[in-house]
XYZ file of C-alpha atoms in Angstrom:
303
model
C -0.020 -0.004 -0.027
C 1.282 3.478 -0.889
C 1.175 6.539 1.285
C 1.940 9.902 -0.202
C 3.405 12.898 1.661
C 4.286 16.434 0.260
C 6.872 18.355 2.029
C 5.571 21.648 3.337
C 8.714 22.473 5.115
C 10.600 25.707 4.135
C 14.155 24.073 3.791
C 15.639 20.715 2.779
C 15.771 17.942 5.231
C 17.043 14.307 5.416
C 14.115 11.882 4.826
C 14.748 10.250 8.222
C 14.088 13.535 9.995
C 11.111 14.317 7.801
C 9.535 11.085 8.862
C 10.122 12.020 12.416
C 8.674 15.472 11.568
C 5.485 13.701 10.376
C 5.410 11.636 13.632
C 4.967 8.392 11.831
C 5.148 5.349 14.141
C 8.687 3.718 14.182
C 7.234 0.399 13.605
C 5.707 1.473 10.299
C 8.812 3.300 9.121
C 10.989 0.232 10.033
C 8.725 -2.083 8.006
C 8.928 0.148 5.011
C 12.731 0.526 5.314
C 13.392 -3.176 5.425
C 10.514 -4.776 3.468
C 8.956 -2.026 1.525
C 10.163 0.927 -0.603
C 10.735 4.772 -0.287
C 10.233 6.852 -3.350
C 11.160 10.510 -3.687
C 9.670 12.114 -6.761
C 9.086 8.529 -8.075
C 12.758 7.568 -7.578
C 13.885 4.982 -5.152
C 15.884 6.470 -2.198
C 17.031 5.696 1.230
C 16.205 7.684 4.369
C 19.432 9.587 4.082
C 18.385 11.232 0.911
C 17.349 14.972 1.108
C 13.761 15.975 0.542
C 13.051 19.559 -0.576
C 10.046 21.803 -0.155
C 7.363 20.652 -2.475
C 8.788 17.114 -3.086
C 6.519 14.122 -3.004
C 7.539 11.169 -0.778
C 5.902 7.821 -1.310
C 6.195 5.175 1.400
C 5.333 1.688 -0.073
C 4.410 -0.546 2.886
C 4.640 -4.314 2.735
C 1.393 -6.240 2.779
C 0.174 -7.508 6.083
C -0.676 -11.185 5.538
C -2.457 -11.798 8.628
C -2.283 -14.163 11.633
C -3.120 -17.804 11.020
C -4.531 -17.775 14.675
C -7.440 -15.545 13.466
C -9.585 -18.211 11.629
C -11.685 -16.532 8.881
C -15.544 -16.829 9.410
C -17.854 -16.141 6.549
C -20.659 -15.139 8.599
C -21.969 -11.854 7.137
C -21.082 -8.586 8.625
C -22.929 -5.320 8.526
C -20.715 -2.585 7.119
C -21.760 0.953 8.174
C -18.683 2.774 6.780
C -15.640 1.878 4.779
C -12.817 3.662 3.116
C -9.182 2.810 2.144
C -8.021 3.007 5.838
C -10.940 2.323 8.064
C -13.888 0.027 8.591
C -16.915 0.547 10.737
C -19.288 -2.525 11.422
C -22.519 -2.897 13.424
C -21.835 -5.684 15.889
C -24.814 -7.911 16.863
C -25.513 -9.141 20.337
C -23.959 -12.456 21.551
C -20.738 -12.158 19.594
C -17.457 -11.241 21.176
C -15.004 -8.674 19.647
C -11.833 -10.893 19.551
C -11.265 -14.625 19.528
C -10.658 -16.448 22.706
C -10.271 -20.257 23.797
C -14.050 -20.267 24.246
C -14.752 -18.418 20.937
C -11.910 -19.269 18.643
C -13.681 -18.750 15.398
C -16.996 -16.816 15.883
C -15.647 -13.395 17.065
C -16.199 -10.239 15.116
C -12.508 -10.380 14.187
C -13.062 -13.849 12.602
C -15.955 -12.310 10.639
C -13.870 -9.418 9.475
C -11.016 -11.641 8.458
C -13.518 -13.588 6.347
C -14.594 -10.388 4.685
C -11.064 -9.378 4.053
C -10.410 -12.850 2.515
C -13.455 -12.655 0.354
C -12.566 -9.128 -0.893
C -8.984 -10.289 -1.587
C -7.503 -7.466 0.323
C -3.716 -7.381 0.525
C -3.770 -6.451 4.298
C -5.325 -9.097 6.223
C -4.411 -8.249 9.757
C -7.370 -7.376 11.924
C -6.663 -4.040 13.701
C -9.634 -3.547 16.148
C -9.679 0.179 17.389
C -12.793 0.044 19.597
C -14.144 -3.098 21.043
C -17.670 -3.902 22.583
C -18.731 -6.514 25.134
C -20.312 -9.708 24.003
C -23.922 -8.621 24.552
C -23.376 -4.909 23.593
C -24.516 -4.062 20.047
C -23.442 -1.294 17.809
C -20.566 0.426 16.165
C -16.997 -1.042 16.094
C -14.158 0.793 14.448
C -11.459 -1.258 12.774
C -8.244 0.111 11.148
C -7.344 -1.815 7.803
C -3.587 -1.411 8.177
C -0.862 -0.820 10.900
C -0.413 2.894 10.059
C -4.107 3.674 10.294
C -4.274 1.723 13.631
C -1.348 3.622 15.066
C -2.894 6.916 14.049
C -6.420 5.991 15.386
C -4.756 4.974 18.719
C -3.168 8.374 18.815
C -6.606 10.014 18.484
C -7.790 7.870 21.402
C -4.908 9.012 23.496
C -5.595 12.680 22.497
C -9.326 12.342 23.418
C -10.346 12.766 19.639
C -12.588 9.552 19.435
C -15.906 9.971 20.982
C -18.326 7.037 21.499
C -21.931 7.548 22.460
C -24.139 4.770 23.766
C -27.932 4.370 24.137
C -29.145 2.282 27.052
C -32.428 1.323 28.697
C -32.165 1.601 32.360
C -34.740 0.581 35.156
C -34.347 4.102 36.748
C -37.357 6.400 36.094
C -37.057 9.116 38.521
C -34.126 11.159 37.241
C -33.982 14.485 38.950
C -31.507 15.850 36.420
C -31.950 15.157 32.692
C -28.220 15.681 32.009
C -25.349 14.926 34.467
C -22.190 13.087 35.159
C -21.977 9.923 37.338
C -18.520 10.480 38.944
C -17.686 7.262 41.130
C -14.573 5.235 41.453
C -14.841 1.628 40.224
C -13.013 -1.290 41.764
C -12.996 -5.125 41.463
C -15.682 -6.834 43.598
C -13.990 -8.936 46.327
C -17.039 -11.288 46.162
C -16.789 -11.982 42.350
C -14.144 -12.572 39.646
C -16.287 -10.988 37.081
C -18.221 -8.020 38.456
C -17.109 -4.491 39.444
C -18.444 -2.187 42.092
C -18.256 1.407 43.052
C -15.679 1.752 45.839
C -13.645 4.594 47.213
C -10.512 2.499 46.725
C -11.224 2.056 42.985
C -10.036 3.890 40.005
C -11.637 7.251 39.030
C -14.566 6.896 36.570
C -16.862 9.340 34.988
C -19.954 8.628 32.781
C -21.963 11.459 31.315
C -25.590 10.900 30.697
C -28.566 12.464 28.954
C -32.112 11.253 29.607
C -33.810 11.068 26.084
C -37.116 9.500 27.183
C -38.828 8.371 30.420
C -41.415 5.536 30.418
C -43.382 3.735 33.095
C -40.757 1.017 33.733
C -37.513 2.439 32.097
C -35.763 5.362 30.680
C -33.756 5.650 27.381
C -30.410 7.361 28.108
C -27.569 8.609 25.878
C -24.121 8.088 27.494
C -20.509 8.908 26.944
C -17.663 7.461 28.833
C -14.973 9.726 29.964
C -12.855 6.968 31.360
C -12.613 3.368 30.217
C -13.170 1.134 33.315
C -14.523 -2.442 32.922
C -18.273 -2.648 32.906
C -18.302 1.141 33.592
C -21.848 1.942 32.311
C -23.275 -1.048 33.932
C -21.677 -0.498 37.363
C -22.542 3.254 37.322
C -26.092 2.755 36.392
C -26.507 0.098 39.031
C -24.804 2.486 41.543
C -27.459 5.194 40.979
C -30.342 2.737 41.248
C -30.978 1.825 37.537
C -29.291 -1.326 36.253
C -29.748 -1.962 32.538
C -32.742 -3.777 31.408
C -31.602 -7.455 30.619
C -28.434 -7.109 32.700
C -28.949 -9.903 35.227
C -25.368 -9.868 36.248
C -25.977 -6.419 37.944
C -29.502 -6.940 38.886
C -31.358 -5.813 35.831
C -34.580 -7.761 34.822
C -34.531 -10.302 31.999
C -37.576 -10.242 29.751
C -38.699 -12.119 26.690
C -38.019 -8.996 24.537
C -34.547 -8.197 26.156
C -32.541 -11.125 27.370
C -29.230 -9.174 27.278
C -27.884 -5.915 28.479
C -29.827 -3.225 26.829
C -26.628 -1.191 25.593
C -25.923 -0.069 22.143
C -22.976 1.933 20.694
C -24.977 4.260 18.529
C -22.412 7.019 17.530
C -18.804 7.222 16.659
C -16.983 10.673 16.116
C -13.352 10.787 14.825
C -11.142 12.138 12.165
C -10.159 10.339 9.088
C -6.377 9.746 9.871
C -4.978 10.892 6.522
C -7.522 13.559 5.278
C -8.415 15.022 8.606
C -12.071 14.899 7.617
C -14.401 14.773 10.680
C -16.558 11.708 10.562
C -19.811 11.187 12.427
C -21.075 7.558 12.078
C -24.449 6.570 13.507
C -26.410 3.323 13.952
C -30.107 3.061 15.003
C -31.186 0.939 18.033
C -31.436 -2.666 17.373
C -34.757 -4.489 17.055
C -34.890 -5.836 20.620
C -34.368 -2.274 22.199
C -36.934 -0.725 19.780
C -39.449 -3.424 20.706
C -38.954 -2.652 24.388
C -39.593 1.045 23.744
C -42.659 0.200 21.553
C -44.080 -1.790 24.418
C -43.450 0.977 26.968
C -45.016 3.593 24.556
C -48.059 1.266 24.021
C -48.412 0.804 27.839
C -48.367 4.591 28.369
C -51.112 5.298 25.760
C -53.245 2.575 27.059
C -53.050 4.075 30.575
C -53.592 7.688 29.662
């Protein structure tokens, strides 16, 4: 894959310093130096060559063949957005993000690998930028090559990737329609899986907006300002409103919702090479919409 850069510097510079100026990841430049090619104005050069203002530098990166440990699955995936560098998919419920001993060939990574194989993409390493829990639905962001992955990780570190969730909570008596739940989260001494709010835990903040309130639940929009395990589930349980379907934290299971009612509905980030701001959205899944329809019908019938 080729990556083009135009020198906008005001004076000549060795290419190795120009690459440092671009803040390209060292692993990427090393791979290009030893297994790819560097072209200056279409001529092969080494990193010791001089680049002048206005010159075009092309980095030809070697193909990423992929790991044999990620078994391709040809289960269909729902693509929400795709360009040369990025892929955004809509993850269904009951699917993990990455393979494990328990799920060696049914994760989203396996399905994406199958898609890459079917498309005959040159790069077949799966670079997942944002993950979701097994029973959380919605948007997952994947980088299609190592450089895009490094640049998207940099956006995460700089707070430039924003994820917004929608959730159905059992809490119906919100005093404030917008606020921040600021409560530290720690491991639960009584469980290997769950987490709890505890003063000894790590700082955690979840911002919420109450979008609708029903008889038995509320629809929330949420943004994580920290990334603690089970953060939304723990914080909502802490304020008296576990998620519908989240029996691990005390939420009620129903025929309509037999999994935690949590959905990644929006992703905001920048295209790593053009700088274009991207806002990707995904509507609520069927089970959450059916729950809302049931609540709305109940409200109308009891007016």
